[in-house]
Short mmCIF file of C-alpha atoms and ligand atoms in Angstrom, two decimals:
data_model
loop_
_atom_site.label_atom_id
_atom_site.label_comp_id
_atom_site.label_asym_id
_atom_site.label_seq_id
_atom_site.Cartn_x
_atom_site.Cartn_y
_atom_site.Cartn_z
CA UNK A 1 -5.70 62.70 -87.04
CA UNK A 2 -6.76 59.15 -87.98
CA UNK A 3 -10.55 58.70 -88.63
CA UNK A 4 -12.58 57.02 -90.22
CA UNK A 5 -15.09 59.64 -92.19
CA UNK A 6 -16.93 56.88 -93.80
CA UNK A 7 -18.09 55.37 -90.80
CA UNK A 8 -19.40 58.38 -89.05
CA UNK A 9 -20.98 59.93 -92.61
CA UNK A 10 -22.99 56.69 -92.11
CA UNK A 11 -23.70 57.20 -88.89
CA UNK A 12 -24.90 61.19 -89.52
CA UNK A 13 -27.46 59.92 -91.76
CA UNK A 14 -29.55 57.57 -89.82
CA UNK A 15 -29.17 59.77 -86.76
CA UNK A 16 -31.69 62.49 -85.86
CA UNK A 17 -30.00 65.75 -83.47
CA UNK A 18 -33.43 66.36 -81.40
CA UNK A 19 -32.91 64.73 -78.01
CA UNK A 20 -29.34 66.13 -76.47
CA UNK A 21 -28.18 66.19 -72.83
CA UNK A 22 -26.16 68.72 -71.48
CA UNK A 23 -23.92 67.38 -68.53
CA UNK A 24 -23.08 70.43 -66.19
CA UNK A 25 -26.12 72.14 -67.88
CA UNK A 26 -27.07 74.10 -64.94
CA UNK A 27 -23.28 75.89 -64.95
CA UNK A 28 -21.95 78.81 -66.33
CA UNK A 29 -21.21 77.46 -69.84
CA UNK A 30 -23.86 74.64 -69.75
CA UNK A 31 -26.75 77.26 -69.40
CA UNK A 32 -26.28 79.31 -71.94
CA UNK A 33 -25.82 76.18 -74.37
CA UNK A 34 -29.12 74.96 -73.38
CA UNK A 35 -30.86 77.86 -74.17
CA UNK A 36 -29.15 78.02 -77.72
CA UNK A 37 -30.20 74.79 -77.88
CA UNK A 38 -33.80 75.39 -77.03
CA UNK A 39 -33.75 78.11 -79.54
CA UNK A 40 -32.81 76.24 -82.34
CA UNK A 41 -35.89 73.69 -81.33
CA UNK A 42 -34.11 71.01 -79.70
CA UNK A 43 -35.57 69.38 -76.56
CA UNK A 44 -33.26 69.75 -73.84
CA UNK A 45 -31.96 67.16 -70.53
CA UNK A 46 -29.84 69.35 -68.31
CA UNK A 47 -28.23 66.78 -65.92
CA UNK A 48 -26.49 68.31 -62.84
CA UNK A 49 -25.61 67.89 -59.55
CA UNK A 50 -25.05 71.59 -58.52
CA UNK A 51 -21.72 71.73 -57.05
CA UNK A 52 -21.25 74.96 -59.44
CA UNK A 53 -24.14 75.42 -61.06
CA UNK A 54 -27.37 76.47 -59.61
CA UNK A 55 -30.61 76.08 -60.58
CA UNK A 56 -31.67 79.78 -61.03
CA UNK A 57 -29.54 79.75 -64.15
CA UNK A 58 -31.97 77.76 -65.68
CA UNK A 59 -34.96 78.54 -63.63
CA UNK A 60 -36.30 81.01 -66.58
CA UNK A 61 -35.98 77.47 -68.83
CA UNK A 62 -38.58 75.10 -66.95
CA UNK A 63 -41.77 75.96 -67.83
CA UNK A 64 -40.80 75.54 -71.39
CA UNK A 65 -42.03 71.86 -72.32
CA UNK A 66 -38.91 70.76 -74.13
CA UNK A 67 -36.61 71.56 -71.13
CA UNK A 68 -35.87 68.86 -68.58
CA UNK A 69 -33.71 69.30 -65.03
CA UNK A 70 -32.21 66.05 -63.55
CA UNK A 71 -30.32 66.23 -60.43
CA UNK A 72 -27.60 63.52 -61.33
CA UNK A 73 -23.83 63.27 -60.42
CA UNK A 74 -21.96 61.80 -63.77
CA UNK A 75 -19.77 59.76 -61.44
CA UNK A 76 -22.33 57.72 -62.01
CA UNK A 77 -24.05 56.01 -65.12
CA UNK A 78 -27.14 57.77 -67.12
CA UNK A 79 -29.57 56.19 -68.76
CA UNK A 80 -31.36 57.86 -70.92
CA UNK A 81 -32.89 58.04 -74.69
CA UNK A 82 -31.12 60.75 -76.67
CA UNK A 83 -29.30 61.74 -79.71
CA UNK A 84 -26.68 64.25 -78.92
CA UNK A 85 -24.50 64.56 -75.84
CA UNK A 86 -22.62 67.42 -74.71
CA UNK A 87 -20.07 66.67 -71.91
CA UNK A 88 -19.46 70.16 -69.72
CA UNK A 89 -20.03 68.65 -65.98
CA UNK A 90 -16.64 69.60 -64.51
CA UNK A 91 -15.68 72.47 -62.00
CA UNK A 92 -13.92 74.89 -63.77
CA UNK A 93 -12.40 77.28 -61.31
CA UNK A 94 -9.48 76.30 -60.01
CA UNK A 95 -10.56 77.23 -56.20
CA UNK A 96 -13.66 75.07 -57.14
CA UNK A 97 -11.77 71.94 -58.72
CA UNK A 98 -9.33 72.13 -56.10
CA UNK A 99 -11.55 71.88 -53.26
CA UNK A 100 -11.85 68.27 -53.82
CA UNK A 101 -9.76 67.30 -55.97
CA UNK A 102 -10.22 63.07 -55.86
CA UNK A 103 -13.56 64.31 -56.75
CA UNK A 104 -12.78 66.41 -59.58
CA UNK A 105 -10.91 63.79 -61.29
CA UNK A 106 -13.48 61.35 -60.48
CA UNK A 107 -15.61 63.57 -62.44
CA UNK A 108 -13.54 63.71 -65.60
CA UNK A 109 -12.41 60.40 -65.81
CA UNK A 110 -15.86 58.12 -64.42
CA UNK A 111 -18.01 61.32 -66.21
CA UNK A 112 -16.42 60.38 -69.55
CA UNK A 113 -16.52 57.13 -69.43
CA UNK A 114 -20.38 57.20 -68.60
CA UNK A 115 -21.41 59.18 -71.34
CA UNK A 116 -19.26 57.77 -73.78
CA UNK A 117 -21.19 54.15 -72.57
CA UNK A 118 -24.27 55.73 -72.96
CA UNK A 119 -23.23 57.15 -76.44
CA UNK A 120 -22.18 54.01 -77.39
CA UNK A 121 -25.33 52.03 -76.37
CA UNK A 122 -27.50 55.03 -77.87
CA UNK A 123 -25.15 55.21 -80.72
CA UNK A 124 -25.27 59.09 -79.69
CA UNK A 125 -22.92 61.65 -80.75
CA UNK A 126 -20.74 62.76 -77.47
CA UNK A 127 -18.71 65.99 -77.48
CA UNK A 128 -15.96 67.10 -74.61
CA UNK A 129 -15.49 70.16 -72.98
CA UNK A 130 -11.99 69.91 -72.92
CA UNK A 131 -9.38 72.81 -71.94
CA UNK A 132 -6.34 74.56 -72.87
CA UNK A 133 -5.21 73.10 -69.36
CA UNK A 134 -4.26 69.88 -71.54
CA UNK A 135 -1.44 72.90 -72.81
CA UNK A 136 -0.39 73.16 -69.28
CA UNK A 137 2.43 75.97 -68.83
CA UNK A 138 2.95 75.76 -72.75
CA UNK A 139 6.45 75.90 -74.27
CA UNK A 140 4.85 76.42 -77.35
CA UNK A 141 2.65 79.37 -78.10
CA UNK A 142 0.58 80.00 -79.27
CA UNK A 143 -0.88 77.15 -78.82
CA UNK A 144 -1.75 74.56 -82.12
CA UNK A 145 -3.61 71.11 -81.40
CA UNK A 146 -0.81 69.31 -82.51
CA UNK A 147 1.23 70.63 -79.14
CA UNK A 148 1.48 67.80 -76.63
CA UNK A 149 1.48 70.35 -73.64
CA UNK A 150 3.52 70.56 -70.56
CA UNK A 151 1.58 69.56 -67.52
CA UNK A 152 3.00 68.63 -64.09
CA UNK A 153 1.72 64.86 -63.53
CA UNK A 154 1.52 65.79 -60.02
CA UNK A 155 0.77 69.13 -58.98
CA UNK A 156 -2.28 71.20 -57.49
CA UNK A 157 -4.01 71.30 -61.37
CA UNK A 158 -3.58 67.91 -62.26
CA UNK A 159 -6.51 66.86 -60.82
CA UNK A 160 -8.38 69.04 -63.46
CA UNK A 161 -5.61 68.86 -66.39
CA UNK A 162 -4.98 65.44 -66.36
CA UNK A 163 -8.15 64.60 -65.46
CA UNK A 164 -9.16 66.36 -69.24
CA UNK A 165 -6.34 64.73 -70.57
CA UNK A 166 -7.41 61.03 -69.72
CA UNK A 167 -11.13 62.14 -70.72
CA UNK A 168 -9.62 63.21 -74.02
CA UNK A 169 -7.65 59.67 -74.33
CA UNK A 170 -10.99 58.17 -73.29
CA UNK A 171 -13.09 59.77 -76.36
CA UNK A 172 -10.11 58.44 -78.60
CA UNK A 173 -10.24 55.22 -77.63
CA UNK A 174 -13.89 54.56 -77.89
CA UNK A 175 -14.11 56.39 -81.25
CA UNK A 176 -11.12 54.10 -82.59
CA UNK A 177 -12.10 50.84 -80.70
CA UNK A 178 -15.78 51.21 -80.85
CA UNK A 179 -16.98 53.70 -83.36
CA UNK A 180 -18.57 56.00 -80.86
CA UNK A 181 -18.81 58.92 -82.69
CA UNK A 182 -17.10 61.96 -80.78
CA UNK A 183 -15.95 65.63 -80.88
CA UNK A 184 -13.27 66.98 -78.51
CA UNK A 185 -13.09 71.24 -78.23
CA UNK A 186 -10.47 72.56 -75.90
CA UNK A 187 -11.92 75.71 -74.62
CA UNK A 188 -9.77 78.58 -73.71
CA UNK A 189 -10.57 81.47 -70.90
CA UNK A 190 -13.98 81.86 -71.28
CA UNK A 191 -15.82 84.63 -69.58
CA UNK A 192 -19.40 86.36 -69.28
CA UNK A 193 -22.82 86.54 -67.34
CA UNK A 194 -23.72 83.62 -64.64
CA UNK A 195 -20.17 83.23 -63.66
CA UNK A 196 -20.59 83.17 -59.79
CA UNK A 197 -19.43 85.87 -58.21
CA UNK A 198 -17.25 83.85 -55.65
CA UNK A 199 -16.46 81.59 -58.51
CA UNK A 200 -12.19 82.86 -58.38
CA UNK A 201 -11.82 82.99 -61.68
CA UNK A 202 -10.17 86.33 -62.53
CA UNK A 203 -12.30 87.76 -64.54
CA UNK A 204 -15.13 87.91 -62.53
CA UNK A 205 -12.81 88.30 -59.23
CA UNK A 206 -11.77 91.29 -60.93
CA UNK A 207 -15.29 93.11 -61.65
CA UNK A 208 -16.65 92.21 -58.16
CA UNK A 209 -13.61 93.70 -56.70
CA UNK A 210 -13.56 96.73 -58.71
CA UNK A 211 -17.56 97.44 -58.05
CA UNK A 212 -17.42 96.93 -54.76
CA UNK A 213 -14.50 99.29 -54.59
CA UNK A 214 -12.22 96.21 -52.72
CA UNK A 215 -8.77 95.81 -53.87
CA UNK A 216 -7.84 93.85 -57.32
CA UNK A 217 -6.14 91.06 -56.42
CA UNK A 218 -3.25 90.80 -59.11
CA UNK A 219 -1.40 87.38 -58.56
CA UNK A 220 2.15 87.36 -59.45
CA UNK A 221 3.49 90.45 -60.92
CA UNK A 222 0.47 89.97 -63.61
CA UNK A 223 3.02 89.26 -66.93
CA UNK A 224 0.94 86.08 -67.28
CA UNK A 225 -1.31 86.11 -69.74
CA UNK A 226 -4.08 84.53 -71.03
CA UNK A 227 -6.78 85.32 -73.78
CA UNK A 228 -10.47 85.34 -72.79
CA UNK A 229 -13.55 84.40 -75.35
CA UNK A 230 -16.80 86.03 -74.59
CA UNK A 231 -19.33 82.91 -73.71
CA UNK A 232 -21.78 83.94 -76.58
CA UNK A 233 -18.98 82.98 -79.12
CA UNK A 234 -18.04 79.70 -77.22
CA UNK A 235 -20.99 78.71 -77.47
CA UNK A 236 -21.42 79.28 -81.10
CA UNK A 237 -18.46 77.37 -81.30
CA UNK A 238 -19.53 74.26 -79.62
CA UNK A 239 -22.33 74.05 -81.37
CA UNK A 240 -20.71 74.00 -85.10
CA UNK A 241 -18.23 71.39 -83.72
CA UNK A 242 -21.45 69.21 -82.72
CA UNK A 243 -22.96 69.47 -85.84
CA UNK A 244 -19.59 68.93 -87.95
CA UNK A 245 -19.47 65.81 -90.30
CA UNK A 246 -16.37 63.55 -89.96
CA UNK A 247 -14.28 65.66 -88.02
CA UNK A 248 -13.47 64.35 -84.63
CA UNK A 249 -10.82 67.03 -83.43
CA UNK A 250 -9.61 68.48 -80.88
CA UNK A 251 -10.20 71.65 -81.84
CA UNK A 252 -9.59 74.63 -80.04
CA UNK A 253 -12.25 77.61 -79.15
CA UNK A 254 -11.32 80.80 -77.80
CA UNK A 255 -10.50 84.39 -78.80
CA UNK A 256 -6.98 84.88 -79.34
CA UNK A 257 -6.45 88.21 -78.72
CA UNK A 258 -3.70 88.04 -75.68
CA UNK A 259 -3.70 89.88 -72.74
CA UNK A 260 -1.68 90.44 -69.69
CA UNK A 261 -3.60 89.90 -66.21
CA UNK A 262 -2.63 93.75 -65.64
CA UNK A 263 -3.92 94.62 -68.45
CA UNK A 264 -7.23 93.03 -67.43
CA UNK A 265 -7.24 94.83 -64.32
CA UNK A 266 -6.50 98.10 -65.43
CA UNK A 267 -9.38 97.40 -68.37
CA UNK A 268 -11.90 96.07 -65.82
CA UNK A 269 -10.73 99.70 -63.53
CA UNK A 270 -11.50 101.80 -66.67
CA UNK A 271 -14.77 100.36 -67.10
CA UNK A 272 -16.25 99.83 -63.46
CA UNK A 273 -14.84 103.78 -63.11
CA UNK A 274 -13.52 101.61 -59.79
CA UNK A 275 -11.05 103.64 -58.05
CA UNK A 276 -10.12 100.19 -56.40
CA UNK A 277 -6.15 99.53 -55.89
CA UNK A 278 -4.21 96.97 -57.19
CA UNK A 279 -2.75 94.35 -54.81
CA UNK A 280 -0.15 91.87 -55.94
CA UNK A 281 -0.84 88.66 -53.96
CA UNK A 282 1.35 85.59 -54.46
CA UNK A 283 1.08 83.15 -57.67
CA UNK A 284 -0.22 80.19 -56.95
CA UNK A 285 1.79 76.78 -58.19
CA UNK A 286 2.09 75.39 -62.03
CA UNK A 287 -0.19 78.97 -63.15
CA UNK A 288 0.57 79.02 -67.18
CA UNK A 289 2.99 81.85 -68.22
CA UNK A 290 0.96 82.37 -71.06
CA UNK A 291 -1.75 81.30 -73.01
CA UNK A 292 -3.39 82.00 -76.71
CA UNK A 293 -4.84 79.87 -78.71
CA UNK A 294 -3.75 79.00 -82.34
CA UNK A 295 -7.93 78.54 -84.15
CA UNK A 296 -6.38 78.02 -87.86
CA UNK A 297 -8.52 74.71 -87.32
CA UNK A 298 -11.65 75.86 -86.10
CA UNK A 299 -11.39 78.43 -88.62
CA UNK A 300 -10.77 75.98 -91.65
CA UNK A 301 -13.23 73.77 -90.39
CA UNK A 302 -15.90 75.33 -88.67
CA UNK A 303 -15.98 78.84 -90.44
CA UNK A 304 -15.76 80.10 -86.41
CA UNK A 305 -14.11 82.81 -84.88
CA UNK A 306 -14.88 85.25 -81.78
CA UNK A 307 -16.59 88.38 -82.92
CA UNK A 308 -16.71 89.79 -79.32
CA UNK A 309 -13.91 91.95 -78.24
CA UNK A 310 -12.86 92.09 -74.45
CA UNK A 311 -14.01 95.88 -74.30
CA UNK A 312 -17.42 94.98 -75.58
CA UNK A 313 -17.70 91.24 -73.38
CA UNK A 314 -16.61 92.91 -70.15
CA UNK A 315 -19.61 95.80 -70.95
CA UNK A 316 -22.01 93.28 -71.02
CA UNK A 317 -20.61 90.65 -67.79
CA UNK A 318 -20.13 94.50 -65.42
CA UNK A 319 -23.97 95.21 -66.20
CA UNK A 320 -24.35 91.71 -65.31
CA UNK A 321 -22.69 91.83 -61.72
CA UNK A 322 -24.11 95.37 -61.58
CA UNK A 323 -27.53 94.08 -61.41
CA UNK A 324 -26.66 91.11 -59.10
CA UNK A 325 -24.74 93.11 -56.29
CA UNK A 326 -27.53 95.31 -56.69
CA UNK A 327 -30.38 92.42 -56.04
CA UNK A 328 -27.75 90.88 -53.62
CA UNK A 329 -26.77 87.95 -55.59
CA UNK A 330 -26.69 84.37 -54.94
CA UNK A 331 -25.29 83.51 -51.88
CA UNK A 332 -21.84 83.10 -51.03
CA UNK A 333 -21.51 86.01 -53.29
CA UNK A 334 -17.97 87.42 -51.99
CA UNK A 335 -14.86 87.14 -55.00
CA UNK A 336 -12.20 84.89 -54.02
CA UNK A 337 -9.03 86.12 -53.27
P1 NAD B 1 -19.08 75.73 -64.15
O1 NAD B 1 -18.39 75.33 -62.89
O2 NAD B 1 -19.97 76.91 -64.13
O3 NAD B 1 -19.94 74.53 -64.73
C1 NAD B 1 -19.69 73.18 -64.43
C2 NAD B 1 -21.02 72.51 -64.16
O4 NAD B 1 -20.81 71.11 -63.94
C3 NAD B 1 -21.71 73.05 -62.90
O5 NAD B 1 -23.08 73.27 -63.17
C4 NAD B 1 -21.52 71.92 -61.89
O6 NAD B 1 -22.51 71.90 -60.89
C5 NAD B 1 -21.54 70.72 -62.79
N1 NAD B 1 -20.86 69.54 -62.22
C6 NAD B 1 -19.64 69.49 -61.63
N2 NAD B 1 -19.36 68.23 -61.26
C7 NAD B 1 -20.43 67.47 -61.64
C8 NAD B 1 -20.74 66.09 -61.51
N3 NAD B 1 -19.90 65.22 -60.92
N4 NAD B 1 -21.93 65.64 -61.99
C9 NAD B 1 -22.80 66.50 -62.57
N5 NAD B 1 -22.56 67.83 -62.71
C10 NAD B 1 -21.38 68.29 -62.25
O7 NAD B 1 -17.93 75.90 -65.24
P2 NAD B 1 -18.01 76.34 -66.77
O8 NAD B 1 -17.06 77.45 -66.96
O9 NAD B 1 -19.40 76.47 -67.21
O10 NAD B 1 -17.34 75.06 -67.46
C11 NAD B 1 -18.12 74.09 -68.16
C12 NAD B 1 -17.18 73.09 -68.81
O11 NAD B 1 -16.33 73.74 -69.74
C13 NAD B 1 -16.27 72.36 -67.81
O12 NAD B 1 -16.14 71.01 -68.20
C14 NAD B 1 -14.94 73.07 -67.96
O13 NAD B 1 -13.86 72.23 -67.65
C15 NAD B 1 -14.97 73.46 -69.43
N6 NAD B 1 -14.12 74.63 -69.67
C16 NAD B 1 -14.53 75.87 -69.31
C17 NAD B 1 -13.67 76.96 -69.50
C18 NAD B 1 -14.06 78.36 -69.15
O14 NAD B 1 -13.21 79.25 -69.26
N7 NAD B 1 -15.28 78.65 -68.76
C19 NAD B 1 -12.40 76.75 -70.06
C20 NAD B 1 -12.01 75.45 -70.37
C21 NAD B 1 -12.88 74.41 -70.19
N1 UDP B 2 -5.67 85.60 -61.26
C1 UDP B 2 -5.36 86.78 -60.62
N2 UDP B 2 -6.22 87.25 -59.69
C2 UDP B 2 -7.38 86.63 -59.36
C3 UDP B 2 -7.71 85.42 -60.04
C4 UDP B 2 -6.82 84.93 -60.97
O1 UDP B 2 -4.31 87.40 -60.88
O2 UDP B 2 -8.12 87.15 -58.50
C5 UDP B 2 -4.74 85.12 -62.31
C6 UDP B 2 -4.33 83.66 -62.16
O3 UDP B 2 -3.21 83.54 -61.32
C7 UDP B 2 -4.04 83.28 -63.60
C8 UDP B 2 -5.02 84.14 -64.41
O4 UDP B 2 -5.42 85.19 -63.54
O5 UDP B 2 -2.73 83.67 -63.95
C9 UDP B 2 -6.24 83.38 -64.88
O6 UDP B 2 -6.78 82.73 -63.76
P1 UDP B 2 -8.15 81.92 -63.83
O7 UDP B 2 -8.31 81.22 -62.52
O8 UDP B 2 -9.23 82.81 -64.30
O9 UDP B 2 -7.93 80.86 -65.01
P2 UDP B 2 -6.76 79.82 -65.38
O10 UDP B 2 -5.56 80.05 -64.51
O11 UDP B 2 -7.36 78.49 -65.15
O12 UDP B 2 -6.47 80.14 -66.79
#
């Protein structure tokens, strides 16, 4: 990749890291990043308009003084003082991004292009939540950076894949035409507490299902497979790529130990002690064969790699649903299916 190091060195040194906004900060991903972030002392903007998030993921965050909650939908511009900008506003389910998906690719597309504006004016540095949807249904795996993918232009995920992709264009283009200094991760399956319990993804589908003793619905014949990173590693992951000098990306994050979705099921079954069946439903359109990523780059330069297995993430995301079944959980709590 094309850069040009001496420019953002430059940039790195007149530029302090305190003020960052996370877009989609309230969500599953966003709130765990804030509270890193709090941790390591930064002061914290969590802008979101709650489609997927919800507010009691940060509620245990607002009485501390350097955390700030803004209701605010990045289809429209932000405004704001601030150093560091991480981009995760974005459905990520695909029940959620395709329930409206003009919407969804509003939100890529118009959600880029605002906080790359305000990064620009700011002279912030901006990083993307991308995805391994850019792969699409990859012909190549696993999958490098340097793999163009193989998306359908037009299908039921484009609205979210190509949606990434033109946010990924997007960052290029104002890095090379107007210096905005950027970082792109593509994040693979990632998994762990605060997903929502109807949020469709499978694996918490799967652990609902099997602790409420309701069939596991497999879709396909469950060859596909994917690899899943425990969020606490993400995390760690995005973080390192924000505070990288002179290296733009994309990189990709995730764990990639491979899995079939059978697999998964029969793990989550094993772990719940769920006597629940398994019930093959149909596969829905354009779902990837199979997915793992390639992280020779974020291990050369980041020094990052997942040190949670899947036994030891899907411990810690049953207790989670454990305890929020038992309390009743948010509402709207039943899995998709
Ligand atoms: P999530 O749905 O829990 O979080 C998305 C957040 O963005 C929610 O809080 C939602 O309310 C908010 N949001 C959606 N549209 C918005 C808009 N127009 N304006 C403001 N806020 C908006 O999903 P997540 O898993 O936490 O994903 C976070 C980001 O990471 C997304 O951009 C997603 O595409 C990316 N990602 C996640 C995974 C994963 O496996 N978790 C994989 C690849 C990429
Ligand atoms: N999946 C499944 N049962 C479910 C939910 C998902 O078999 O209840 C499958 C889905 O078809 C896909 C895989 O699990 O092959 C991962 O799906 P998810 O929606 O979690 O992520 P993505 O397809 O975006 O990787």
């Amino acid at each position: 990749m094309t850069i040009d190091e001496n420019r953002l060195i430059y940039n790195d040194e007149i530029r302090s890291d305190h003020r960052v906004v996370v877009t989609g900060g309230a969500g599953f991903l966003g709130s765990h990043l804030c509270e890193r972030l709090l941790a390591r002392g930064k002061d914290v903007l969590c802008v979101d308009n709650f489609f997927t998030g919800r507010k009691e993921n940060v509620a245990h965050l607002v009485g501390d003084p350097r955390f700030e909650l803004v209701r605010h939908d990045i289809t429209h511009p932000l405004f704001v003082e601030v150093d560091r900008i991480y981009n995760l506003a974005c459905p990520a389910s695909p029940v959620h991004y395709q329930y409206n998906p003009v919407k969804t690719i509003k939100t890529s597309v118009l959600g880029a292009i605002h906080v790359l504006g305000l990064a620009k004016r700011v002279k912030a540095r901006v990083l993307q939540a991308s995805t391994s949807e850019v792969y699409g249904n990859p012909a190549v795996h696993p999958q490098p950076e340097g793999y163009w993918g193989h998306v359908n232009p037009i299908g039921i995920r484009s609205c979210y894949d190509e949606g990434k992709r033109a946010a990924e264009y997007l960052f290029m283009d104002y890095h090379r035409q107007n210096g905005v200094d950027v970082r792109i991760v593509r994040i693979f399956n990632t998994y762990g507490p605060r997903m929502l319990p109807n949020d469709g993804r499978v694996v918490s589908n799967f652990i609902v299902q099997a602790l409420r003793g309701d069939p596991l619905t497999v879709y396909g014949d469950g060859s596909q497979t994917r690899s899943f990173c425990y969020v606490d590693d993400l995390v760690d992951g995005l973080v390192r790529m924000m505070d990288q000098v002179g290296f733009v990306g994309p990189v990709n994050l995730g764990n990639p130990a491979e899995f079939t979705i059978l697999e998964l099921a029969q793990r989550v079954r094993e772990l719940t002690g769920s006597r629940s069946e398994i019930r093959f439903l149909p596969l829905p359109a354009d779902d990837p064969e199979q997915r793992r990523p390639d992280i020779a780059v974020a291990r050369d330069r980041l020094g990052w790699e997942p040190r949670v297995s899947l036994d030891e993430g899907l411990e810690k995301t049953v207790a989670y649903f454990d305890r929020l079944l038992a309390e009743g959980g948010p509402a709207g709590g039943g899995a998709a299916g």
